Coordinates of C-alpha atoms and ligand atoms in Angstrom, one line a residue:
M1 CA 178.9 134.8 116.3
V2 CA 179.2 137.0 119.4
A3 CA 182.3 137.1 121.4
T4 CA 182.6 135.5 124.9
L5 CA 185.3 135.9 127.4
D6 CA 186.4 132.3 127.1
Y7 CA 186.6 132.6 123.4
I8 CA 188.7 135.8 123.5
E9 CA 191.1 134.2 126.0
R10 CA 191.4 131.1 124.0
K11 CA 192.1 133.1 120.8
F12 CA 194.5 135.4 122.6
N13 CA 196.5 132.4 123.7
E14 CA 196.4 130.8 120.3
F15 CA 197.5 134.0 118.4
N16 CA 200.1 134.9 121.1
H17 CA 201.7 131.5 120.4
T18 CA 201.4 131.4 116.6
I19 CA 201.8 135.0 115.7
F20 CA 203.5 136.8 118.6
E21 CA 205.9 134.0 119.7
D22 CA 204.4 134.1 123.2
S23 CA 205.8 137.5 123.8
L24 CA 202.6 139.1 125.1
K25 CA 201.9 138.9 128.8
P26 CA 198.4 137.9 129.9
L27 CA 196.0 140.9 130.4
P28 CA 192.4 141.3 131.5
F29 CA 189.7 140.8 128.9
K30 CA 186.4 142.6 128.9
L31 CA 183.2 142.4 126.9
S32 CA 181.8 145.7 126.0
C33 CA 178.2 146.5 125.3
A34 CA 179.2 149.3 123.0
R35 CA 178.0 149.1 119.5
S36 CA 180.3 151.8 118.2
F37 CA 183.5 149.6 118.0
L38 CA 184.4 146.0 117.6
G39 CA 187.5 146.0 119.7
Q40 CA 189.6 148.4 121.8
L41 CA 192.8 148.2 123.7
R42 CA 192.4 150.3 126.8
Y43 CA 195.4 151.4 128.7
R44 CA 196.8 154.1 131.0
R45 CA 199.1 156.6 129.4
R46 CA 201.6 158.4 131.7
R47 CA 203.9 161.1 130.8
G48 CA 207.3 160.2 132.1
F49 CA 210.7 161.9 132.1
W50 CA 211.3 164.3 129.2
G51 CA 207.6 164.0 128.3
K52 CA 208.1 160.4 127.0
C53 CA 204.9 158.4 127.4
K54 CA 204.7 155.1 129.3
Y55 CA 201.8 152.8 128.7
D56 CA 200.5 150.3 131.3
N57 CA 197.3 148.9 132.8
F58 CA 196.2 147.2 129.6
Q59 CA 192.8 145.7 129.0
L60 CA 191.6 144.1 125.8
V61 CA 188.0 145.0 125.2
I62 CA 185.8 143.3 122.5
S63 CA 182.2 144.0 121.7
G64 CA 179.9 141.5 123.3
R65 CA 177.0 142.8 121.3
K66 CA 178.1 142.8 117.7
E67 CA 177.4 139.8 115.6
M68 CA 180.6 139.1 113.7
S69 CA 181.8 136.3 111.5
E70 CA 184.4 134.2 113.2
S71 CA 187.2 135.5 111.0
L72 CA 186.3 139.1 111.7
L73 CA 186.2 138.4 115.4
E74 CA 189.6 136.7 115.1
D75 CA 191.0 139.7 113.1
T76 CA 189.6 142.1 115.6
I77 CA 191.4 140.3 118.4
I78 CA 194.7 140.2 116.4
H79 CA 194.2 143.9 115.6
E80 CA 194.1 144.8 119.3
M81 CA 197.0 142.5 120.0
I82 CA 199.1 144.5 117.6
H83 CA 198.3 147.6 119.5
Y84 CA 199.1 145.7 122.7
Y85 CA 202.4 144.5 121.3
I86 CA 203.4 148.1 120.3
L87 CA 202.3 149.8 123.4
S88 CA 203.5 147.2 125.9
N89 CA 206.9 147.3 124.3
Q90 CA 206.7 151.1 124.7
L91 CA 207.4 151.4 120.9
L92 CA 206.8 154.8 119.5
D93 CA 204.6 154.6 116.4
T94 CA 203.9 157.5 114.0
S95 CA 200.2 157.4 114.9
S96 CA 197.8 154.9 116.4
H97 CA 197.8 153.0 113.1
G98 CA 201.2 154.3 112.1
K99 CA 204.2 152.7 110.3
I100 CA 204.9 150.0 112.9
F101 CA 201.3 149.0 113.1
R102 CA 200.8 148.8 109.4
K103 CA 204.0 146.9 108.9
M104 CA 203.0 144.3 111.5
M105 CA 199.5 144.1 110.1
N106 CA 200.7 143.6 106.5
D107 CA 203.3 140.9 107.7
I108 CA 200.6 139.1 109.6
N109 CA 198.2 139.2 106.6
T110 CA 200.8 137.8 104.4
R111 CA 202.3 135.1 106.7
F112 CA 199.0 134.0 108.2
G113 CA 196.5 134.7 105.5
R114 CA 194.5 137.1 107.6
N115 CA 192.4 140.1 106.4
L116 CA 193.4 142.6 109.1
T117 CA 192.4 146.2 108.2
I118 CA 192.3 149.4 110.0
S119 CA 189.4 150.8 108.0
H120 CA 186.5 149.1 109.7
K121 CA 187.7 150.5 113.0
S122 CA 187.2 154.1 112.3
T123 CA 185.4 155.0 115.5
E124 CA 187.9 153.1 117.6
A125 CA 190.7 154.5 115.6
E126 CA 189.5 158.0 115.9
R127 CA 189.3 157.7 119.7
E128 CA 192.7 156.1 119.9
Q129 CA 194.4 158.6 117.7
D130 CA 193.0 161.3 119.9
C131 CA 195.3 160.8 122.8
E132 CA 196.4 164.4 122.9
I133 CA 196.8 165.7 126.4
R134 CA 194.4 168.5 127.1
N135 CA 192.4 169.8 130.0
H136 CA 188.9 168.5 130.6
L137 CA 186.4 170.1 132.9
I138 CA 184.2 167.3 134.0
C139 CA 180.9 167.2 135.8
V140 CA 179.9 163.9 137.2
S141 CA 176.3 163.9 138.1
S142 CA 174.4 161.3 140.1
F143 CA 170.7 160.6 139.5
D144 CA 168.2 159.7 142.1
D145 CA 167.8 156.3 140.5
G146 CA 171.4 155.5 140.9
R147 CA 172.6 156.3 137.3
T148 CA 175.7 158.3 136.7
G149 CA 176.2 160.9 134.1
I150 CA 179.1 162.8 132.7
T151 CA 179.3 166.2 131.0
I152 CA 182.5 167.6 129.7
A153 CA 182.0 171.3 129.7
A154 CA 183.2 173.6 127.0
K155 CA 185.4 176.1 128.9
T156 CA 183.4 179.1 128.0
R157 CA 180.2 177.5 129.1
A158 CA 181.5 175.9 132.3
G159 CA 180.1 178.7 134.6
I160 CA 176.6 178.3 133.1
L161 CA 176.7 174.5 133.3
W162 CA 178.0 174.6 136.9
K163 CA 174.8 176.4 137.8
E164 CA 172.4 174.6 135.5
I165 CA 173.3 170.9 135.7
P166 CA 172.2 170.6 139.4
K167 CA 168.7 171.8 138.3
V168 CA 168.3 168.9 135.8
P169 CA 165.4 166.8 137.0
G170 CA 166.6 163.7 138.8
V171 CA 170.1 165.0 139.5
V172 CA 170.9 164.7 143.2
E173 CA 174.7 165.4 143.2
C174 CA 177.3 167.1 140.9
R175 CA 181.0 166.7 141.3
W176 CA 183.4 168.6 139.2
F177 CA 186.9 167.6 138.2
L178 CA 189.8 168.7 136.2
S179 CA 191.5 165.9 134.3
R180 CA 194.1 165.6 131.6
N181 CA 193.4 161.9 131.0
P182 CA 193.0 161.4 127.2
Y183 CA 190.2 158.9 128.0
F184 CA 187.9 161.9 128.2
N185 CA 188.8 163.1 124.7
R186 CA 186.1 160.7 123.5
F187 CA 183.2 162.7 125.0
R188 CA 181.9 165.6 123.0
R189 CA 182.3 168.9 124.8
S190 CA 179.0 170.4 125.9
R191 CA 178.0 173.9 125.3
S192 CA 174.5 173.2 126.5
I193 CA 173.2 171.0 129.2
K194 CA 173.8 167.5 128.0
I195 CA 174.4 164.6 130.3
Y196 CA 175.8 161.4 128.9
L197 CA 175.1 158.3 130.9
A198 CA 178.2 156.5 131.9
D199 CA 179.4 153.4 133.7
K200 CA 180.2 154.6 137.2
A201 CA 183.0 152.1 137.9
E202 CA 184.7 152.9 134.6
L203 CA 184.4 156.6 135.2
E204 CA 185.8 156.5 138.7
R205 CA 188.7 154.5 137.4
H206 CA 189.6 157.2 134.9
L207 CA 189.1 159.9 137.5
E208 CA 191.6 158.5 139.9
D209 CA 194.2 161.1 139.2
A210 CA 191.7 163.9 138.4
V211 CA 191.7 167.1 140.5
P212 CA 188.4 167.7 142.3
L213 CA 187.1 171.2 142.0
P214 CA 184.9 171.6 145.1
D215 CA 184.9 175.4 145.3
G216 CA 183.7 176.6 142.0
L217 CA 185.5 176.7 138.7
K218 CA 188.8 178.1 139.7
I219 CA 191.1 176.2 137.5
P220 CA 194.4 175.5 139.3
Ligands
ZN301 ZN1 193.2 150.1 116.1

């Protein structure tokens, strides 16, 4: 079967009641057209006092493209709900599928006869684990047909990309930003002119706290 928003919501409510003792607050659900992951918990990560991270703005994303058995779909939702439980309670795990995650996962498997794993999530897991804070030099390009592209420049190549991306056929505008948002860790850094097509709204959301670089690549 393929997930629908109604199904996700129904299952979220069911598992919130049976497994999480109604402790999880409602959150937005989204269907993704990505084929690279089954489920993903999106969130904003903010560095607070003493460098301690705060997590908020959660969104539960499930692939709306992948054909899954019902039990795999359910397990995927529960898997993301464990992430949600840990992060919304601001618990500090040893890694994205660390000790707390594994303990909860094993408990749920035993008590509820589930088959939750972390292994079939490697792409998603890799992305999540990679929440290290680092600088990203981002070029957002607009095409004449309305599409939006993103390039994360390798620092040593930024000067060249700054000059060359505007010359790519179809590109009508380039905006550069500096961001430390770990969301951008998922994009491969470009040493050559490579533009990945991106969802404009999603991109803008993650660029909200980015620093625009209008006057060349002088990194503040
Ligand atoms: Zn995970």
